[in-house]
GROMACS .gro file of C-alpha atoms in nm:
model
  293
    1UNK     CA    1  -1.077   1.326  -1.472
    2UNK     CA    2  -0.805   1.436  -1.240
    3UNK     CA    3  -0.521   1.193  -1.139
    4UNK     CA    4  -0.544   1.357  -0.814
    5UNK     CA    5  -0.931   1.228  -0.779
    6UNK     CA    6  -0.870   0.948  -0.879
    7UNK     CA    7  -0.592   0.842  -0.658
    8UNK     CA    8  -0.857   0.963  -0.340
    9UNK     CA    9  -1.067   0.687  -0.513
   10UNK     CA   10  -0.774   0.408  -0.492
   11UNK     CA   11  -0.605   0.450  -0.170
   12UNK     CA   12  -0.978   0.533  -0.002
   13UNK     CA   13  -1.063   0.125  -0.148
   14UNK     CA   14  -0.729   0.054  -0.006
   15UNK     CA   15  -0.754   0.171   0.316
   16UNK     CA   16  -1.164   0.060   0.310
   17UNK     CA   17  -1.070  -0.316   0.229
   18UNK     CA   18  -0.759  -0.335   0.392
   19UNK     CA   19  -0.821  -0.145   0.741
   20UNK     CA   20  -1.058  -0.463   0.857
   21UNK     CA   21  -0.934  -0.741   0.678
   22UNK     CA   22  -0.635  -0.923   0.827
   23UNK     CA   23  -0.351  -0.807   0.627
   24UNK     CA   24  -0.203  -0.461   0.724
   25UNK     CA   25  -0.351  -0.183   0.568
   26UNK     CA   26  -0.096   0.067   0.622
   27UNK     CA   27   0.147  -0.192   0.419
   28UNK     CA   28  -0.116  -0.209   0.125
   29UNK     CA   29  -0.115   0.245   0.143
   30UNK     CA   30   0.241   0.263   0.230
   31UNK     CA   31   0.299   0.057  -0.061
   32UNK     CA   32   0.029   0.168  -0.332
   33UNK     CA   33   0.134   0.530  -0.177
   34UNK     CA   34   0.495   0.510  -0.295
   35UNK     CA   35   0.351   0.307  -0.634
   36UNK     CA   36   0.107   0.640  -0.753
   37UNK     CA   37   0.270   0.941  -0.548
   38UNK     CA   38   0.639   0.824  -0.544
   39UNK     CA   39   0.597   0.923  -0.205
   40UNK     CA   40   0.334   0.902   0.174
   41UNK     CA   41   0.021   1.088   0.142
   42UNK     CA   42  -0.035   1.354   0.368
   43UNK     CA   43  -0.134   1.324   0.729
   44UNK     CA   44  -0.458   1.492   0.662
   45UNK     CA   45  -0.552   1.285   0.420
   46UNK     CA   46  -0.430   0.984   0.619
   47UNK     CA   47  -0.678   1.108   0.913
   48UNK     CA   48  -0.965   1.179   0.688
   49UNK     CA   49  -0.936   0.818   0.551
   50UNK     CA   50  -0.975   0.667   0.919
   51UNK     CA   51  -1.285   0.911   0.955
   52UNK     CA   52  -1.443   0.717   0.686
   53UNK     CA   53  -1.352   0.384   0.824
   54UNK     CA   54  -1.452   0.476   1.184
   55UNK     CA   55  -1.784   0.530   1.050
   56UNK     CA   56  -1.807   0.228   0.878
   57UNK     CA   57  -1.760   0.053   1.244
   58UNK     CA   58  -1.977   0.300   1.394
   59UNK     CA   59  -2.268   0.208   1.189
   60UNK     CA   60  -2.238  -0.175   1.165
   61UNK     CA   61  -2.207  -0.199   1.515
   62UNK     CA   62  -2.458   0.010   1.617
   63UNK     CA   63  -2.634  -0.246   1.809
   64UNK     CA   64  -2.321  -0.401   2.031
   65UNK     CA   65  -2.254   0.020   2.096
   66UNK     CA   66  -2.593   0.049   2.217
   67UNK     CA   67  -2.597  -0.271   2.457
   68UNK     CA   68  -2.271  -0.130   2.589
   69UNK     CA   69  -2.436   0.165   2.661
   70UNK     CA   70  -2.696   0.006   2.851
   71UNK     CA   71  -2.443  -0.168   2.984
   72UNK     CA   72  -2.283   0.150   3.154
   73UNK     CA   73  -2.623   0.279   3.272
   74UNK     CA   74  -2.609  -0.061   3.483
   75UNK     CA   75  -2.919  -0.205   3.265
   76UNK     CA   76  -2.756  -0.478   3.082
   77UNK     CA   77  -2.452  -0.715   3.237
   78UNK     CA   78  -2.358  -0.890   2.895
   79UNK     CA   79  -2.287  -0.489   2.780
   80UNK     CA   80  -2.114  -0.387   3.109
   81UNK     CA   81  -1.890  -0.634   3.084
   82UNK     CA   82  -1.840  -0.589   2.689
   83UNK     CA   83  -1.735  -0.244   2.769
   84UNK     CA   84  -1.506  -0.339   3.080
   85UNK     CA   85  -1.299  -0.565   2.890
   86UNK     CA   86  -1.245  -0.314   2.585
   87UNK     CA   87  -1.117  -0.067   2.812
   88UNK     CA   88  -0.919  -0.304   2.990
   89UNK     CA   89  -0.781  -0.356   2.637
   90UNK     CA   90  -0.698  -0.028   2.557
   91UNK     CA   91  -0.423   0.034   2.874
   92UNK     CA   92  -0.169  -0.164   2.706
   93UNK     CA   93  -0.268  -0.064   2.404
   94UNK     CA   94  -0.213   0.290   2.466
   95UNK     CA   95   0.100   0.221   2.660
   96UNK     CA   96   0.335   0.006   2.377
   97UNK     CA   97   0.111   0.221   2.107
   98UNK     CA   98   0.313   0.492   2.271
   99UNK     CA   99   0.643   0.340   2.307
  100UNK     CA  100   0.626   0.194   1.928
  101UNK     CA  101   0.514   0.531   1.798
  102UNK     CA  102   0.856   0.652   1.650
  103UNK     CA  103   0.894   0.324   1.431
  104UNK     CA  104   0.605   0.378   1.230
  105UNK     CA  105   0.732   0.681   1.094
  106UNK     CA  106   1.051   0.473   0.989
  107UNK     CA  107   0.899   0.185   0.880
  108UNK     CA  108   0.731   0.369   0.570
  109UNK     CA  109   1.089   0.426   0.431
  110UNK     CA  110   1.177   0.060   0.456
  111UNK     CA  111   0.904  -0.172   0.350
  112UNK     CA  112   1.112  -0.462   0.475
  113UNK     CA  113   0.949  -0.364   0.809
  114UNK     CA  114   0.640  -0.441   0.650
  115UNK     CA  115   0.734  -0.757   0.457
  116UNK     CA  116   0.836  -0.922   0.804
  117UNK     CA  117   0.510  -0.765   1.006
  118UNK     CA  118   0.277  -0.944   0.700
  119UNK     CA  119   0.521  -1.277   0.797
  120UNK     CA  120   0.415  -1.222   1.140
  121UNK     CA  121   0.062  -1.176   1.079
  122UNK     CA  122   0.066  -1.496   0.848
  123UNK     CA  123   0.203  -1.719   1.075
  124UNK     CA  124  -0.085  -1.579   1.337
  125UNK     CA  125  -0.372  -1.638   1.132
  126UNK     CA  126  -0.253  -2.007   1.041
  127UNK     CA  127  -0.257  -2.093   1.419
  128UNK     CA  128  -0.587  -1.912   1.511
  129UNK     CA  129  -0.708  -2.108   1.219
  130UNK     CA  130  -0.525  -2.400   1.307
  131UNK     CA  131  -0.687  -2.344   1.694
  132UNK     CA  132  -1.038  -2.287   1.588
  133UNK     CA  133  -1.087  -2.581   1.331
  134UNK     CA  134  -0.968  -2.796   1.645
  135UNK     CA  135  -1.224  -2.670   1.882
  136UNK     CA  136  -1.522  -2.391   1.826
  137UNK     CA  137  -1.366  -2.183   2.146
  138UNK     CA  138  -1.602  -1.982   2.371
  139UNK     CA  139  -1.801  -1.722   2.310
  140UNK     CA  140  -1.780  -1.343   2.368
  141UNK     CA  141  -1.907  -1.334   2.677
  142UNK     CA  142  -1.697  -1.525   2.888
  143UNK     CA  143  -1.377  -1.285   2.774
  144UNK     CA  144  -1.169  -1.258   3.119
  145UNK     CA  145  -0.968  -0.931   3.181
  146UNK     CA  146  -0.588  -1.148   3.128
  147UNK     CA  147  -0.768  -1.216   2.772
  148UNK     CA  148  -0.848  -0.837   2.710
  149UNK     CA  149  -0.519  -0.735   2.840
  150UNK     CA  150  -0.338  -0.991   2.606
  151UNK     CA  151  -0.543  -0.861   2.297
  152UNK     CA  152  -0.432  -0.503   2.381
  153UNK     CA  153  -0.096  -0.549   2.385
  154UNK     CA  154  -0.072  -0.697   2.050
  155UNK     CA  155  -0.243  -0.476   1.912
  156UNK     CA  156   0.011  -0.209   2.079
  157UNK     CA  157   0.301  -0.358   1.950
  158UNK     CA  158   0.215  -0.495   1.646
  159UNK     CA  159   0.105  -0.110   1.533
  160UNK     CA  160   0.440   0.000   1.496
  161UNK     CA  161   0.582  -0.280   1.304
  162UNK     CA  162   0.341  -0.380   1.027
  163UNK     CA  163   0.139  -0.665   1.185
  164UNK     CA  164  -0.203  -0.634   1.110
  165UNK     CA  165  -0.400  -0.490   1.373
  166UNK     CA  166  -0.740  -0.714   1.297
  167UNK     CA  167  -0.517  -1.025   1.232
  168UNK     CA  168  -0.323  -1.024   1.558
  169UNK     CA  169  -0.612  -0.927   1.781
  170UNK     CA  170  -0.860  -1.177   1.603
  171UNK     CA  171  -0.497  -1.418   1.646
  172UNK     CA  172  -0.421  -1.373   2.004
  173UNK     CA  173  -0.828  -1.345   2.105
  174UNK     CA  174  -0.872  -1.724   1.952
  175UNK     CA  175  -0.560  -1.850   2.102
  176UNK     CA  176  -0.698  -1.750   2.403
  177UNK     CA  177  -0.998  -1.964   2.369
  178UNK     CA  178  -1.271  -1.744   2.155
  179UNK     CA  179  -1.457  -1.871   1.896
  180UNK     CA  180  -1.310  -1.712   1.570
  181UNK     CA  181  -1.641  -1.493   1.480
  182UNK     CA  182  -1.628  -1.412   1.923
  183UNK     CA  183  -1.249  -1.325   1.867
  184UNK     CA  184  -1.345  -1.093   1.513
  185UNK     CA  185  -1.628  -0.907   1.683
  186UNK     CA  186  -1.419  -0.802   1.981
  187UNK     CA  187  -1.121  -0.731   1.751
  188UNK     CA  188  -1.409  -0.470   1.581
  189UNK     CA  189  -1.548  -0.332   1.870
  190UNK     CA  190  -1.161  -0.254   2.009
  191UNK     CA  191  -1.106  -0.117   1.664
  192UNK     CA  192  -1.357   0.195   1.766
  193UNK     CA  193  -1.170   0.355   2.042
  194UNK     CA  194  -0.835   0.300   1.845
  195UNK     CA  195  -0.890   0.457   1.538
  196UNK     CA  196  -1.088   0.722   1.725
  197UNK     CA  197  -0.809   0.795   1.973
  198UNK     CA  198  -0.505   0.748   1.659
  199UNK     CA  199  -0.707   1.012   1.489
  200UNK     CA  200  -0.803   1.241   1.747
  201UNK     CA  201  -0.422   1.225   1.863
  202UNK     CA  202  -0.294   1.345   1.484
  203UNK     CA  203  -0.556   1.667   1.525
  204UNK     CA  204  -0.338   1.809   1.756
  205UNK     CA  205  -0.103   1.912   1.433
  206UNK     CA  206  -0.410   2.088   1.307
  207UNK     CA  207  -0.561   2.227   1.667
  208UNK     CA  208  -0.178   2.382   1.660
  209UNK     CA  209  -0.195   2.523   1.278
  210UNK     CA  210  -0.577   2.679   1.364
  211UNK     CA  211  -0.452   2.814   1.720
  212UNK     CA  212  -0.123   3.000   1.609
  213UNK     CA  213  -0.224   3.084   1.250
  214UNK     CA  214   0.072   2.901   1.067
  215UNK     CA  215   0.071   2.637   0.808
  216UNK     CA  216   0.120   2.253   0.837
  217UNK     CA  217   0.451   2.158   0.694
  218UNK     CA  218   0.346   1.946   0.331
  219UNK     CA  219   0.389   1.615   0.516
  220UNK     CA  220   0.113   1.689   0.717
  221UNK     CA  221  -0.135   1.891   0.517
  222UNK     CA  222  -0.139   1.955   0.139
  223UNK     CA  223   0.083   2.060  -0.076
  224UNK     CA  224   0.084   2.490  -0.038
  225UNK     CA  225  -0.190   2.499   0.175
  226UNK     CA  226  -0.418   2.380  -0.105
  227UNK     CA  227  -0.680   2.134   0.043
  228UNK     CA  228  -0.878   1.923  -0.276
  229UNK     CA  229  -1.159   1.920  -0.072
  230UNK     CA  230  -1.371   1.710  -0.362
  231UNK     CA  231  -1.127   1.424  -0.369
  232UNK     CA  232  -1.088   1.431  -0.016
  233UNK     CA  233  -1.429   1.368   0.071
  234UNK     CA  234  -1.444   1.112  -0.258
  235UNK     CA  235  -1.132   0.898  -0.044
  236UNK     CA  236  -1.365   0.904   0.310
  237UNK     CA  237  -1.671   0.811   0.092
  238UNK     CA  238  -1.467   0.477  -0.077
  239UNK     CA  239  -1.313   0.423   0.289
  240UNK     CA  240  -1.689   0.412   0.424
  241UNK     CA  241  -1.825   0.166   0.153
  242UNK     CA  242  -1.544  -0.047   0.104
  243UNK     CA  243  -1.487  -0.043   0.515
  244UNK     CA  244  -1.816  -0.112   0.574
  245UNK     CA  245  -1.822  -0.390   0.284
  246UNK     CA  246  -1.508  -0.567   0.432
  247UNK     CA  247  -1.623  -0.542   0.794
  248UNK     CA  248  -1.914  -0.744   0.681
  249UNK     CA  249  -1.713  -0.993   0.455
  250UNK     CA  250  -1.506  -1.083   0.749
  251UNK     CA  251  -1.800  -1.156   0.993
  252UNK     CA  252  -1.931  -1.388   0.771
  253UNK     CA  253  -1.608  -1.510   0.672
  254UNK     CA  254  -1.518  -1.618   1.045
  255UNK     CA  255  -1.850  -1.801   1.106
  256UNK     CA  256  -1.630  -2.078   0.981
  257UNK     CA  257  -1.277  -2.151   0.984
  258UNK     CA  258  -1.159  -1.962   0.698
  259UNK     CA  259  -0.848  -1.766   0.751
  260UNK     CA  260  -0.567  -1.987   0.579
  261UNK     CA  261  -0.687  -1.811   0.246
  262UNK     CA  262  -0.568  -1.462   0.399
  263UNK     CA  263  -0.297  -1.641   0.560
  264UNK     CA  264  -0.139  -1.719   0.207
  265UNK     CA  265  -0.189  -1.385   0.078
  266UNK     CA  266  -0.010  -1.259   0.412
  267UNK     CA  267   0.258  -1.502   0.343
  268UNK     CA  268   0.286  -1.379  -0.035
  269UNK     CA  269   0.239  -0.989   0.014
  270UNK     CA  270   0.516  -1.040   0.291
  271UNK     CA  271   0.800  -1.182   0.049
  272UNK     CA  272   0.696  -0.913  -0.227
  273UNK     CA  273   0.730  -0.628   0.061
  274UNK     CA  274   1.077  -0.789   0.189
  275UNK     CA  275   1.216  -0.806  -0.186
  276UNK     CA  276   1.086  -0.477  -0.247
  277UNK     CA  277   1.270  -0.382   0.046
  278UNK     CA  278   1.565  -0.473  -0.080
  279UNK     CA  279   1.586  -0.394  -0.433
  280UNK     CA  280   1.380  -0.058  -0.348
  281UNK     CA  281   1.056   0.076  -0.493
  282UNK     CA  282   1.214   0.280  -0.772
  283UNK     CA  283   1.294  -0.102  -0.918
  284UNK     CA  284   0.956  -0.191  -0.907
  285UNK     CA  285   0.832   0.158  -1.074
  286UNK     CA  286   1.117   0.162  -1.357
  287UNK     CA  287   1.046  -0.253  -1.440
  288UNK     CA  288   0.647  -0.153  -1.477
  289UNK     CA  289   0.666   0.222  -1.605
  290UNK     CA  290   0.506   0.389  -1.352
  291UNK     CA  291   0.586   0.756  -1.333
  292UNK     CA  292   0.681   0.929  -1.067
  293UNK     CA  293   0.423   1.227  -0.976
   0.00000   0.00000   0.00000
């Protein structure tokens, strides 16, 4: 079988499993990226990865979508103002999404970055958990717009440096007085609009290529224009399942208090990444023998 398929397979689980569950998935790809390839995966390959995620969302919360919808057509107040506070959510968002942009691309050549944004996230999900053992917090519904606003900025800024997205927005949501599985399901439904608009945002590379006729430079698209198109759509397949798998875990998961478990690994994963960051990947790969591709 081809190493090239079967890296699609590994860092489509990766980005699956790691996407929704509270502990950074682009540390877990950056990481497992510079492990197999000895280097980042294209951007293509990136945004067909989030495709397959997106659709795991799409699907398992096909019913909140729909009562938001009926929300908007002014037939359902629970989904109007489900939908209000989502896009209140996404201003700041969008604003320190945009200001933290540039340190993204940096932070995948020093995993240190990383290490300390998995710290972050750690210490987050102890408190939430801490928070919501203490008292079972509110539900959904009575979200307030300073809530929504508060969830959207951390989710801005903690893009750029390595804090997981889910764990600080399911973090900051419960500090605020959700219920954990409240805080979760609003940290999903914000997840739709911002992996839609992150990937819809990197198409403008290929709207450009397609427009003028020119090729994407090898960080962006594939290596000499050649496009695997088998193990790409393997990697979006493995995102879906193992998206939709961990999307569901989680729910369940945050019925109860149960975040100190992902906590640790945060806490663990974080010291690895800052180590690694010191003593540099090529350690790592010449103590366990992994060839460079």
């Amino acid at each position: 079988m081809d190493m090239e398929f079967i890296y699609a397979i590994i860092l489509g689980a990766i980005q699956g499993i790691t996407e929704f569950l509270p502990v950074s998935s682009t540390a877990h790809l950056t990481l497992a990226e510079h492990l197999l390839l000895g280097k980042g995966m294209p951007l293509a390959f990136d945004v067909l990865l989030h495709v397959g995620t997106l659709l795991a969302l799409l699907i398992y919360f096909r019913d909140d979508l729909r009562l938001i919808h009926q929300g908007l057509r002014g037939r359902n107040h629970e989904g109007s103002n489900l939908g209000r506070m989502i896009a209140f959510a996404m201003v700041p968002t969008v604003i320190f999404g945009f200001l933290t942009r540039s340190t993204k691309g940096w932070a995948k050549d020093h995993l240190w970055v990383y290490g300390l944004g998995l710290l972050i996230t750690a210490w987050m999900l102890y408190q939430a958990n801490l928070k919501s053992s203490q008292n079972s917090g509110k539900p959904l519904s009575s979200l307030k717009k300073q809530d929504a606003l508060a969830i959207g900025a951390m989710q801005g800024i903690g893009g750029g440096f390595g804090i997981s997205r889910s764990g600080s927005t399911i973090s900051i949501g419960t500090l605020r007085g959700l219920s954990l599985n409240a805080a979760t399901r609003f940290s999903f439904l914000l997840g739709i609009p911002t992996i839609a608009a992150a990937t819809l945002f990197e198409f403008k590379y290929f709207i450009k290529a397609w427009v003028f006729n020119t090729p994407l430079p090898d960080s962006i698209g594939f290596e000499g224009g050649n496009y695997p198109l088998l193990s790409c759509l393997m990697g979006v397949i493995v995102a879906f399942v193992s998206g939709y798998f961990s999307i569901s875990l989680l729910d369940r998961l945050t019925k109860n208090p149960k975040l100190n478990g992902f906590a640790f690994y945060c806490l663990c994963m974080g010291t690895l990444l800052l180590i690694l960051g010191t003593v540099g990947i090529d350690g790592l790969q010449n103590l366990g023998g992994i060839p460079h591709r």
